[in-house]
Each structure stands twice: as C-alpha cells, then as structure tokens.
C-alpha cells in the first residue's frame, strides 16, 4: 500500500456563525492525483487555505508526511459558537504559518492568480527557491555563494522550459496572456521543491484545447517530479480524465468519494450539481 | 550597446564626477553653495535610498526615517566629542556621563548599529501592521524618540535639549560621498540578491510570498532593520555636515522631505532617489533662494517675493511633478546606458511612434 502523503481528519472551518467546511476528512496517497470538486461556494478553496495555513481551522487535524502540521479545537468565543461536530476530539493547538508548510514540501497555486505582477517571469520562479538557499543575508549580499545562485538560476530556467515559458523569461509577469500566467503559477509552485502539489482551479478560464494540454502537463509533472497532486477544478472533462480518486463536497460537507466512475453515478452528486426536483 | 562599452562609460562618468569633486575640494568653491548642496545631496541620497529599500522595494510604508537619523546623529555625537571639550558642551551636566571618545569610522558604524537596534525593538510590535497604520505607528515612534532624547532625566547622556557640538567633522567634501557610495552599493547588492527578490515578492503579494516560503515577519524585520541602519549612518553624516546636532531639527518634516525625494525619484528606483535628492537639495537650498528676497526690475517691485515664497513655488513644482510624472522621474526603472543611447538616437520617441502607426495601417 502506498504511503499517505496528506491526511485530513475532521476539519471544520467556521467564520463567525458560518460553517464553511464541515467535518471534512480525506487522504491523499503518494503518487495519486486526487480532485476535490463541488458546486460554487462549497468550501473547496477554504479547505485548501486551511491545509496550507492561510486560515486557522476551527477544529480537526492535518498531517503531512506523517507529521501533524495543524491541529485545532474550538477555543475562546468559538467554544459557544461552534456548530460543527467532534468538538471534543482534539485537545492540542498546533499552528503553522504558510511559509513553514511550504518549506515542508507543499506547493500551491491560487484560484485568482497571485503572481508577483511587476517582476519578470524568471524572478517569479527564483523567489520560490529563496527558502532553499543555504546562504544568509551576508553571504547573499556580497555574492560569496554565487555558485549556488547560478545553480538555482539554471534549475529555474529548466522549470520554465517544462511549462513552455523559457522564451518569455524576461517578460513582466503581468504582461503574459492568461493561460501562460496559470502555467507560471504552476512553475513557481514547482520551484518550491514540493512533494505535494495543490492546484486551485488550474484550468479556470482556459479553452478546451488549453485544458487538454494542461491535463497532459499535470500528468507529466506527476511522473517526472514524483509528485502527488490534489486539485480543485470545475472542468469535469479534466477532472474525470485525470483523477485517480475524487472527493465531492457540498455546503462544506463531504457527500461522495471514489473513482471518477463511481462519483459520476452517485445520486447525491447529481442532486448537488443539478438540484433536487421539489415535486418528488 | 556592448557590455564593455557600458562599463567604460560608467567608469568615465564616475571619474569625471570624482575629478569634479576633487577640483571643488581644492579650489575656492569649497565653501560655496555648490559644494554645500553636493554634500547635503549625497547624505540625503543615502537616506532616501535606505527609505526606498523599505517603502519602494519591500512595500512597507514607514515614516520613521528622521527618528533613526536622529539616533544615528546623537550616537555619533555622544561618542566622538573629545574628552577635553566635554566640559564645555555638557556645561549644565558636569561634562556628561560619557567620559571617553572613539574614532570617527567606528562611531559612524556604531551610529548605524544603534539605529538598527532601535528599529528591531520598534519593529517587533509595529511590523504586524499594514500600510497606513504602519506609517502612523512609525511616525509616532520617531516623534517619541525625538521627545525622549530631549528628556531631562537622560540629559547627562544626550545633553537634553541643548546642542551637541565640537565633535570631529570631515576635512574633505569627498568623505560623505565615499561613505554614501559604499552604503548605496551595499543596498544595491542586497536588492539584487535572493533576499532582495524576497523583499520585492512581499511588496507584490504578501499571501503569495508566504505560500512560496518567504517568512513575512523575518523579511520585513530584516528590511526595516537594514533600512534603519543606513538611515543611522546618514544621520551621523548629517551631524558631521552640520558640525552640530540638536534633536529639535529632526522633525517629521524631515521624513517628509525624504519621502518626497523618494516619490519624485520614483518609488522602487535607486538611481531615481539619488538624482532626485540632488535636485531636491539644489532647489531647496540654492536655486529657489532668490524667491525669498525682494527684487526690483527697474523701478518695478516684483510682487509676492518675500521670505517663505520659495516654499510656495516649491510646492507648486512638486504638484506639477506628481501630476505629470506620476511615477516620478525614473518610475521603477534604473539608470541605464541603453536608455541614454536610445534617447539620443530617437529623442521623445518620435521615430518609434511613427513606426507603430505604420504597423497599425
């Protein structure tokens, strides 16, 4: 059996009285491509943000490569307000900031592209390598470890070749066309040397042909970099084509899970996406 | 342009500038307005570049620069006043607490370190704030530092609200230029390094920078402390330039002057800050001075000209710059020989405009 890379147990994220993610449990095994789907506003991106440390989850536990990166239970005001389940299951609070989680090997992209807009394409990727540098402020400033700098530059150029941005390396990131910006986000996430790649709607706004190319790219990256991929996506063609397993959530709750075929036939999923006829 | 040509051109420019300075230093011009403006310009350039590192490259809108300059200036002054002169300087405090003096260069470095230490202390609570709130908090701290230094209880150390003077100054006007040049060179190297890239990433998008493994607090703190270090050195140089230092002078108005230089030069451009600081000091101290005096053309008394009118004109000039060059003189670009060459081949972009029109047809 393959190792579990990411394991999410009973995660609840509550903002005030609104439960955005409700008792979500899922796991991603090594080498898998797993999709998280659901109608708009189902809480997919919130779940992503809770995993990567952008939001503090209200309750639950997340382990990454057998290491607990997040554990939480309702405290303070939340103790009264809490509307989720399993309130007494966890007793510790373990928090990690996004940069620490990134350092552990979790790379991510954003739904609403968050590139460093005024910097060049190459600089965008180089920044992701910053945390892997061995030098300190002094050696970096006075170029004592210029060999390392040269090495990471070379690595970044290789990455840009893979996502087909090598020729545009000196362009300003905001001047790239939309699809290329998405590619650059993926390259930047790859530059953090991740073992798990989280893609938040990588195909949003792409035409069918671009989507197909992206599908091939994600597969290729998984194989070449020995990655595990967790993605959120609305393009069902891409999801059904690429995923080993799928989790479906609606109103923050997990409603179905399994292989693409199983999920497609699940009545609850069809209801969530198409709505339930009231007459019946 | 080839790389070698560019290096040669830069060297020639530097040599010409250096020659000019040496000439001024050894001629009767040494005490002229030109020399004063150049010296003050060099010092302001250093402080402006240090502020640009924080405001322009890290995207932290901080207004504490005058406070850190003050700490630098006072540290330098307190540590270097010769023991023999201490009696007269600290005349109300029995010669003061400090009864030793150290050489100039270590004192300048210590001035920077002292400012950096204060920045680290202030940064702990303040750097969690964002944009305008950070500006207000740092401005407040700068004012607190100014008030604190004039506090009676620590007067044996700082001479209270009295002046510090009699400390060693420089003999040659090259001195502030050399120190400023070294410091600015270090800042440029820093900005070009991996850390500089991380600073820019924070400026562009904090959430994305954090997701790429940039520790926000650590890097903001670094930028804040380094910026203050160089502001402290700038303060020490300013003390040497003025030959005396008094806390009263380091008001928030001084921070605004430097902010103005940064904005006029272009937020995120080192060369912009340098050029703007010389222009600013030139206008402020020299070229617009005539507006403060009463002039007659024949029998006609030119209206409006009186003390203070300079500042009115100056404000108008600044408004014009901000309105028409919204990104400052240089925008976020740096000086490059390519741009100069392009300008001489095709001034005001006339040729390329025509070309573009042709393409459209």
XYZ file of C-alpha atoms in Angstrom:
641
model
C 0.000 0.000 0.000
C 1.232 3.435 -0.888
C 2.159 5.911 1.825
C -0.355 8.519 2.802
C 1.097 11.926 1.989
C -1.686 14.141 3.226
C -4.280 13.123 5.732
C -7.077 15.434 6.785
C -9.175 14.455 9.762
C -12.463 16.078 10.724
C -11.518 19.547 9.550
C -14.070 22.239 10.327
C -13.572 25.865 9.370
C -16.071 28.273 10.822
C -16.158 32.045 10.287
C -18.348 33.528 12.986
C -21.563 31.600 12.633
C -20.895 30.374 9.101
C -19.546 26.859 8.770
C -17.543 26.923 5.540
C -16.045 23.453 5.841
C -17.830 20.918 7.994
C -16.094 17.847 9.343
C -14.161 17.062 6.200
C -11.909 14.014 6.218
C -9.827 12.915 3.272
C -6.461 11.446 2.455
C -4.099 11.591 -0.494
C -1.673 8.753 -1.164
C 1.748 9.031 -2.704
C 1.717 9.422 -6.477
C -2.028 9.921 -6.705
C -3.920 12.669 -8.458
C -6.925 13.470 -6.310
C -9.610 16.003 -7.138
C -11.788 17.982 -4.813
C -14.955 19.117 -6.558
C -18.218 20.690 -5.601
C -20.627 23.422 -6.636
C -19.655 27.080 -6.228
C -19.268 28.125 -2.616
C -18.995 24.554 -1.376
C -15.862 25.354 0.628
C -13.170 23.868 -1.603
C -10.820 26.828 -1.551
C -11.429 27.316 2.173
C -10.345 23.724 2.726
C -7.201 24.438 0.672
C -6.461 27.538 2.694
C -6.917 25.631 5.941
C -4.477 22.942 4.766
C -1.836 25.463 3.692
C -2.163 27.534 6.847
C -3.717 30.674 5.365
C -6.766 30.213 7.600
C -6.748 28.710 11.023
C -9.104 25.724 11.045
C -11.577 25.722 13.923
C -11.384 22.020 14.597
C -9.558 18.984 13.256
C -6.144 17.721 12.357
C -3.996 17.730 9.221
C -0.931 15.525 8.851
C 1.561 15.858 6.057
C 4.121 13.115 5.517
C 3.282 11.649 8.945
C 3.831 14.961 10.642
C 0.978 16.868 12.239
C 1.043 20.319 10.653
C -2.236 21.511 12.044
C -4.367 20.587 14.990
C -7.093 22.673 16.453
C -10.190 22.705 18.600
C -12.711 25.468 19.273
C -11.386 27.956 21.823
C -12.464 31.256 23.305
C -15.586 32.726 21.731
C -15.728 29.866 19.270
C -16.473 27.365 22.039
C -20.041 28.664 22.326
C -20.484 29.480 18.662
C -19.121 26.196 17.340
C -21.669 24.458 15.124
C -19.547 21.599 13.780
C -19.004 18.078 15.005
C -16.338 16.321 17.079
C -15.719 19.317 19.286
C -14.041 17.194 21.970
C -11.844 15.059 19.749
C -8.713 17.239 19.715
C -7.033 18.891 22.625
C -3.860 20.442 21.282
C -3.401 23.517 19.152
C -0.688 23.229 16.533
C -0.349 26.112 14.118
C 1.990 26.601 11.202
C 2.359 29.657 9.041
C 2.072 29.141 5.252
C 5.819 29.641 4.754
C 6.652 26.775 7.135
C 4.186 24.492 5.424
C 5.644 25.446 2.054
C 9.075 24.603 3.410
C 7.871 21.141 4.426
C 7.107 20.479 0.776
C 3.605 21.646 -0.031
C 3.458 23.827 -3.120
C 0.279 25.564 -4.178
C -1.285 27.761 -6.836
C -4.098 30.238 -6.378
C -7.576 30.396 -7.833
C -7.346 34.107 -8.598
C -3.807 34.180 -9.998
C -1.412 35.695 -7.487
C 1.790 36.252 -9.396
C 4.391 38.842 -8.470
C 2.994 41.047 -11.199
C 5.718 43.598 -11.757
C 8.617 41.153 -11.608
C 9.990 39.169 -14.507
C 8.895 35.620 -15.210
C 12.275 34.280 -14.129
C 12.253 36.310 -10.897
C 8.836 34.902 -10.062
C 10.243 31.400 -10.130
C 13.515 32.368 -8.423
C 11.636 33.740 -5.402
C 10.192 30.300 -4.749
C 13.756 28.981 -4.473
C 14.686 31.585 -1.878
C 13.850 29.404 1.134
C 16.015 26.550 -0.156
C 19.169 28.669 -0.310
C 21.824 27.822 2.225
C 23.361 31.286 2.328
C 22.492 34.005 4.808
C 21.972 37.710 4.375
C 25.680 38.470 4.420
C 26.884 35.785 2.006
C 23.997 36.521 -0.331
C 24.547 40.267 -0.435
C 28.252 40.018 -1.099
C 27.808 37.192 -3.613
C 30.033 34.798 -1.717
C 27.813 31.885 -2.716
C 27.391 32.940 -6.337
C 27.725 29.304 -7.404
C 24.519 28.405 -5.621
C 22.765 31.376 -7.202
C 23.961 30.180 -10.590
C 22.673 26.694 -9.852
C 19.185 27.786 -8.846
C 19.028 30.079 -11.871
C 19.759 27.058 -14.056
C 17.129 24.976 -12.258
C 14.540 27.694 -12.702
C 15.290 28.003 -16.404
C 14.793 24.241 -16.722
C 11.429 24.572 -14.992
C 10.427 27.359 -17.358
C 11.314 25.137 -20.298
C 8.976 22.445 -18.984
C 5.993 24.792 -18.788
C 6.958 26.375 -22.102
C 7.814 29.827 -20.772
C 11.553 29.794 -21.470
C 11.300 32.290 -24.330
C 9.282 34.668 -22.186
C 11.617 34.538 -19.173
C 12.432 38.262 -19.181
C 8.870 39.455 -19.702
C 6.997 41.126 -16.862
C 4.617 38.574 -15.357
C 1.506 40.733 -15.704
C 2.091 41.107 -19.450
C 1.671 37.369 -20.057
C -1.573 36.067 -21.523
C -3.937 34.461 -19.042
C -3.118 30.837 -19.830
C 0.608 31.498 -19.558
C 0.096 33.133 -16.187
C -1.528 29.934 -14.972
C 1.462 27.994 -16.261
C 3.814 30.357 -14.493
C 1.948 29.790 -11.235
C 2.492 26.060 -11.641
C 6.193 26.585 -12.401
C 6.510 28.775 -9.329
C 4.834 26.170 -7.143
C 7.165 23.517 -8.570
C 10.196 25.633 -7.745
C 9.465 25.228 -4.039
C 10.511 21.554 -4.425
C 7.165 20.191 -3.309
C 6.239 16.586 -2.668
C 2.563 17.528 -2.748
C 1.193 20.000 -5.265
C -2.104 21.750 -4.547
C -3.692 23.245 -7.653
C -6.626 25.579 -7.155
C -8.644 25.642 -10.389
C -5.656 25.458 -12.743
C -7.880 25.351 -15.825
C -10.179 28.244 -14.919
C -10.745 30.401 -17.970
C -8.971 28.083 -20.380
C -10.426 26.894 -23.663
C -10.881 23.137 -24.345
C -7.579 22.805 -26.169
C -5.612 24.549 -23.433
C -7.379 22.376 -20.880
C -6.281 19.266 -22.715
C -2.689 20.497 -22.779
C -2.905 21.219 -19.082
C -4.141 17.699 -18.388
C -1.107 16.310 -20.169
C 1.167 18.712 -18.305
C -0.144 17.739 -14.873
C 0.328 14.041 -15.697
C 3.836 14.683 -16.953
C 4.758 16.678 -13.860
C 3.431 13.947 -11.593
C 5.602 11.382 -13.330
C 8.744 13.499 -13.819
C 8.838 15.065 -10.367
C 7.359 12.103 -8.455
C 4.618 14.377 -7.222
C 1.325 13.844 -5.523
C -1.374 16.191 -6.749
C -4.506 17.481 -5.094
C -6.594 19.713 -7.302
C -9.781 21.735 -7.245
C -11.433 22.048 -10.615
C -14.717 22.799 -12.335
C -13.835 21.425 -15.777
C -15.405 17.991 -15.462
C -13.598 16.676 -18.535
C -10.264 17.384 -16.918
C -11.328 16.025 -13.533
C -12.788 12.781 -14.873
C -9.846 12.285 -17.198
C -7.020 12.852 -14.770
C -8.172 11.859 -11.284
C -7.415 8.613 -9.532
C -9.975 9.483 -6.896
C -12.463 12.267 -6.374
C -13.922 13.886 -3.286
C -17.163 15.800 -3.715
C -18.233 18.380 -1.151
C -21.345 20.488 -0.909
C -22.053 23.123 1.757
C -18.768 22.166 3.369
C -19.709 18.526 3.856
C -18.291 15.528 2.069
C -21.107 13.971 0.041
C -19.328 11.412 -2.075
C -15.950 9.876 -2.727
C -14.441 7.278 -5.009
C -13.186 6.755 -8.533
C -14.491 9.035 -11.296
C -16.987 6.406 -12.474
C -18.398 5.872 -9.020
C -18.775 9.574 -8.349
C -20.472 10.248 -11.676
C -23.183 7.730 -10.890
C -23.732 8.871 -7.310
C -27.246 10.297 -6.935
C -26.154 12.722 -4.196
C -23.578 14.275 -6.506
C -26.115 14.678 -9.289
C -28.509 16.270 -6.822
C -25.860 18.662 -5.569
C -24.981 19.837 -9.037
C -28.420 19.839 -10.659
C -30.651 20.374 -7.650
C -33.489 18.160 -6.444
C -36.894 18.385 -8.078
C -39.333 19.568 -5.457
C -42.349 17.596 -6.658
C -40.892 14.213 -5.983
C 25.341 48.726 -26.516
C 28.028 46.238 -25.620
C 28.722 45.374 -22.014
C 32.298 46.645 -22.192
C 31.200 49.982 -23.617
C 28.704 50.362 -20.805
C 31.286 49.629 -18.126
C 33.684 52.066 -19.785
C 31.002 54.758 -19.944
C 30.142 54.222 -16.263
C 33.815 54.424 -15.293
C 34.281 57.625 -17.275
C 31.203 59.155 -15.655
C 32.432 58.190 -12.195
C 35.926 59.542 -12.937
C 34.543 62.841 -14.242
C 32.376 63.204 -11.147
C 35.276 62.333 -8.856
C 37.534 64.797 -10.688
C 34.918 67.499 -10.313
C 34.657 66.834 -6.578
C 38.426 66.907 -6.118
C 38.538 70.153 -8.085
C 35.842 71.733 -5.918
C 37.565 70.453 -2.810
C 40.839 72.152 -3.718
C 39.503 75.405 -5.085
C 37.781 78.426 -3.639
C 34.475 76.724 -4.382
C 34.882 74.561 -1.279
C 32.668 76.764 0.849
C 30.316 77.753 -1.940
C 26.643 76.919 -2.284
C 27.537 74.301 -4.911
C 29.712 72.381 -2.507
C 27.147 72.602 0.301
C 24.386 71.313 -1.944
C 26.545 68.457 -3.210
C 27.430 67.325 0.309
C 23.892 67.543 1.611
C 22.660 65.897 -1.577
C 24.995 62.944 -1.046
C 23.785 62.489 2.532
C 20.127 62.799 1.572
C 20.735 60.347 -1.277
C 21.863 57.712 1.221
C 18.856 58.284 3.481
C 16.470 58.358 0.515
C 17.866 55.084 -0.839
C 17.519 53.493 2.593
C 13.912 54.669 2.719
C 13.360 53.374 -0.797
C 14.578 49.947 0.301
C 11.733 49.895 2.810
C 8.963 51.802 1.007
C 9.783 51.016 -2.584
C 11.228 47.519 -2.514
C 9.604 45.882 0.497
C 6.355 47.823 0.232
C 6.330 48.849 3.894
C 5.109 52.412 4.133
C 7.172 53.634 7.058
C 7.688 57.228 8.140
C 10.257 56.731 10.870
C 13.351 57.749 8.957
C 14.001 61.040 10.768
C 13.839 59.221 14.110
C 16.512 56.747 13.068
C 18.651 59.536 11.627
C 18.334 61.283 14.970
C 19.558 58.205 16.816
C 22.464 57.895 14.391
C 23.395 61.565 14.707
C 23.243 61.513 18.505
C 25.157 58.254 18.815
C 27.881 59.690 16.651
C 27.930 62.978 18.525
C 27.916 61.481 22.018
C 30.687 59.007 21.241
C 33.101 61.288 19.416
C 33.151 64.591 21.306
C 36.769 64.878 22.518
C 37.122 64.428 26.275
C 38.684 67.883 26.567
C 35.621 69.570 25.028
C 33.045 67.636 27.021
C 33.139 70.133 29.857
C 32.024 72.986 27.643
C 29.481 71.006 25.615
C 27.794 69.424 28.635
C 28.157 72.603 30.645
C 24.919 72.085 32.567
C 25.623 68.447 33.350
C 29.194 68.426 34.665
C 30.683 67.164 31.449
C 28.089 64.441 30.939
C 28.099 60.711 31.578
C 30.292 59.504 28.750
C 33.910 60.268 29.502
C 35.653 58.734 26.533
C 35.646 59.247 22.799
C 36.189 56.843 19.938
C 37.494 57.344 16.380
C 35.239 58.547 13.585
C 34.719 55.412 11.464
C 33.790 53.058 14.348
C 31.480 55.789 15.652
C 29.697 56.015 12.295
C 29.226 52.244 12.215
C 28.002 52.265 15.817
C 25.553 55.030 14.870
C 24.104 52.664 12.281
C 24.021 49.727 14.685
C 22.309 51.796 17.371
C 19.604 52.889 14.917
C 19.235 49.260 13.802
C 18.791 48.094 17.410
C 16.047 50.639 17.990
C 14.425 49.575 14.731
C 14.454 45.951 15.875
C 12.735 46.935 19.121
C 10.156 49.111 17.390
C 9.668 46.562 14.623
C 8.535 43.825 16.995
C 5.126 45.373 17.677
C 4.834 47.624 14.640
C 5.595 45.383 11.687
C 2.415 43.384 12.210
C 0.531 46.452 10.983
C -0.164 47.148 7.341
C 0.100 50.163 5.023
C -1.248 53.397 6.542
C -1.346 52.031 10.060
C 2.337 51.173 9.854
C 3.065 54.698 8.611
C 1.223 56.271 11.551
C 2.864 53.965 14.092
C 6.408 54.570 12.792
C 5.765 58.311 12.593
C 4.640 58.191 16.206
C 7.753 56.306 17.267
C 10.002 58.802 15.500
C 8.324 61.609 17.449
C 8.665 59.645 20.694
C 12.384 59.171 20.069
C 12.753 62.899 19.457
C 10.937 63.746 22.679
C 12.804 61.077 24.618
C 16.221 62.388 23.635
C 15.303 65.822 24.960
C 14.097 64.321 28.239
C 15.665 65.869 31.305
C 16.311 62.572 33.095
C 18.734 61.307 30.465
C 20.242 64.702 29.784
C 23.688 63.746 31.177
C 23.836 61.345 28.238
C 22.155 63.361 25.483
C 22.682 66.924 26.723
C 18.904 67.350 26.873
C 17.540 69.947 24.523
C 20.927 71.599 24.251
C 23.109 71.255 21.223
C 25.786 68.624 20.749
C 28.846 70.131 19.094
C 32.635 70.110 18.946
C 32.720 66.549 17.577
C 35.090 65.806 14.709
C 33.840 66.614 11.212
C 35.400 65.840 7.862
C 38.054 67.934 6.104
C 37.367 66.923 2.546
C 33.980 67.034 0.856
C 34.783 63.634 -0.631
C 34.077 61.991 2.730
C 30.246 61.971 2.641
C 30.375 60.889 -0.993
C 32.597 57.915 -0.262
C 30.553 56.731 2.726
C 27.266 57.230 0.865
C 28.596 55.449 -2.215
C 29.737 52.430 -0.181
C 26.416 52.222 1.653
C 24.335 52.614 -1.502
C 26.456 49.980 -3.231
C 25.721 47.557 -0.385
C 21.992 48.291 -0.648
C 22.118 47.706 -4.414
C 23.881 44.378 -3.903
C 21.279 43.422 -1.308
C 18.402 44.274 -3.642
C 19.935 42.195 -6.407
C 20.425 39.195 -4.139
C 17.926 36.497 -3.321
C 16.851 38.472 -0.254
C 16.122 41.483 -2.425
C 13.896 39.306 -4.571
C 12.080 38.105 -1.460
C 11.537 41.749 -0.404
C 10.044 42.533 -3.797
C 7.832 39.458 -3.535
C 6.441 40.801 -0.246
C 5.761 44.117 -1.962
C 3.919 42.455 -4.817
C 1.766 39.979 -2.921
C 2.154 39.009 0.721
C -0.061 35.937 0.571
C 1.699 34.531 -2.475
C 5.119 35.320 -1.000
C 4.213 33.445 2.155
C 2.936 30.471 0.164
C 6.309 30.401 -1.632
C 8.081 30.011 1.694
C 9.069 33.613 2.402
C 8.786 34.198 6.145
C 6.962 37.519 6.175
C 7.879 38.766 9.611
C 11.549 37.808 9.348
C 11.996 39.501 5.998
C 10.040 42.610 6.922
C 12.138 42.907 10.051
C 15.330 42.476 8.041
C 14.341 45.200 5.624
C 13.280 47.526 8.445
C 16.484 46.999 10.419
C 18.767 47.371 7.387
C 16.956 50.496 6.253
C 17.304 51.988 9.721
C 20.968 51.041 9.894
C 21.716 53.108 6.808
C 19.422 55.912 7.977
C 21.517 55.966 11.171
C 24.703 56.288 9.148
C 23.022 59.057 7.135
C 22.200 60.787 10.412
C 25.823 60.570 11.553
C 26.953 62.086 8.251
C 24.379 64.851 8.596
C 25.717 65.614 12.078
C 29.224 65.856 10.642
C 27.970 68.070 7.832
C 26.222 70.458 10.188
C 29.028 70.302 12.783
C 26.365 70.401 15.465
C 23.229 68.456 16.171
C 20.050 69.220 18.018
C 17.062 66.897 18.382
C 14.696 69.754 17.548
C 15.714 69.662 13.889
C 14.764 66.035 13.249
C 11.039 66.604 12.951
C 8.602 64.630 10.864
C 9.032 67.369 8.255
C 12.472 65.877 7.613
C 10.900 62.472 6.977
C 8.519 64.115 4.520
C 11.439 65.735 2.710
C 12.989 62.309 2.255
C 9.684 60.744 1.290
C 9.332 63.493 -1.282
C 12.730 62.653 -2.725
C 11.734 59.002 -2.962
C 8.426 59.827 -4.648
C 9.946 62.341 -7.072
C 12.764 59.970 -7.955
C 10.428 57.063 -8.433
C 9.359 54.520 -5.838
C 11.495 51.456 -6.451
C 14.341 53.173 -8.306
C 17.737 53.636 -6.643
C 19.140 55.949 -9.296
C 15.875 57.896 -9.200
C 16.319 58.529 -5.490
C 19.914 59.657 -5.977
C 19.118 62.056 -8.817
C 16.057 63.394 -7.017
C 17.954 64.051 -3.802
C 20.472 66.286 -5.583
C 17.682 68.076 -7.448
C 15.684 68.479 -4.245
C 18.564 69.850 -2.210
C 19.575 72.100 -5.113
C 16.088 73.594 -5.409
C 15.522 73.840 -1.699
C 18.823 75.398 -0.705
C 20.035 77.169 -3.771
C 18.113 77.703 -6.996
C 14.881 78.870 -5.442
C 16.547 81.039 -2.801
C 16.129 84.199 -4.880
C 12.377 83.915 -4.382
C 12.847 84.693 -0.710
C 14.367 88.112 -1.403
C 12.811 91.313 -2.628
C 13.774 92.080 -6.230
C 13.321 95.157 -8.393
C 13.138 95.192 -12.170
C 13.947 98.836 -12.856
C 11.598 100.647 -10.533
C 9.085 97.824 -10.533
C 8.963 95.774 -7.345
C 8.283 92.156 -8.270
C 5.172 91.139 -6.320
C 4.951 88.182 -3.939
C 8.707 87.815 -3.447
C 9.368 87.667 0.255
C 10.591 85.230 2.877
C 8.736 81.948 2.570
C 7.634 82.375 -1.042
C 10.263 79.816 -2.041
C 8.242 77.130 -0.300
C 5.096 78.108 -2.208
C 6.857 77.786 -5.550
C 8.493 74.600 -4.402
C 5.143 73.080 -3.505
C 3.791 74.005 -6.936
C 6.798 72.388 -8.633
C 6.183 69.224 -6.634
C 2.490 69.233 -7.512
C 3.378 69.529 -11.194
C 5.821 66.631 -10.911
C 3.300 64.435 -9.120
C 0.579 65.305 -11.636
C 2.560 64.788 -14.807
C 5.203 62.241 -13.840
C 3.032 60.166 -11.589
C 5.703 57.517 -11.256
C 8.482 60.004 -10.525
C 11.479 60.784 -12.687
C 12.597 57.204 -13.154
C 9.463 55.186 -12.397
C 10.667 51.851 -11.114
C 13.428 51.617 -13.709
C 17.112 52.150 -13.110
C 19.538 54.358 -14.995
C 20.936 52.508 -17.980
C 23.198 53.459 -20.839
C 20.840 51.727 -23.238
C 18.110 54.187 -22.341
C 20.521 57.103 -22.870
C 21.651 55.757 -26.238
C 18.043 55.239 -27.261
C 17.201 58.776 -26.246
C 19.953 60.262 -28.413
C 19.015 58.144 -31.400
C 15.346 58.851 -31.038
C 14.563 61.734 -28.692
C 10.998 61.842 -27.329
C 10.130 58.578 -29.092
C 9.135 60.320 -32.339
C 10.543 57.674 -34.653
C 9.143 54.699 -32.812
C 5.716 56.354 -32.616
C 5.684 56.766 -36.378
C 6.761 53.178 -36.767
C 3.950 51.965 -34.548
C 1.434 53.982 -36.533
C 2.763 52.409 -39.689
C 2.261 48.967 -38.237
C -1.358 49.681 -37.452
C -2.035 50.622 -41.077
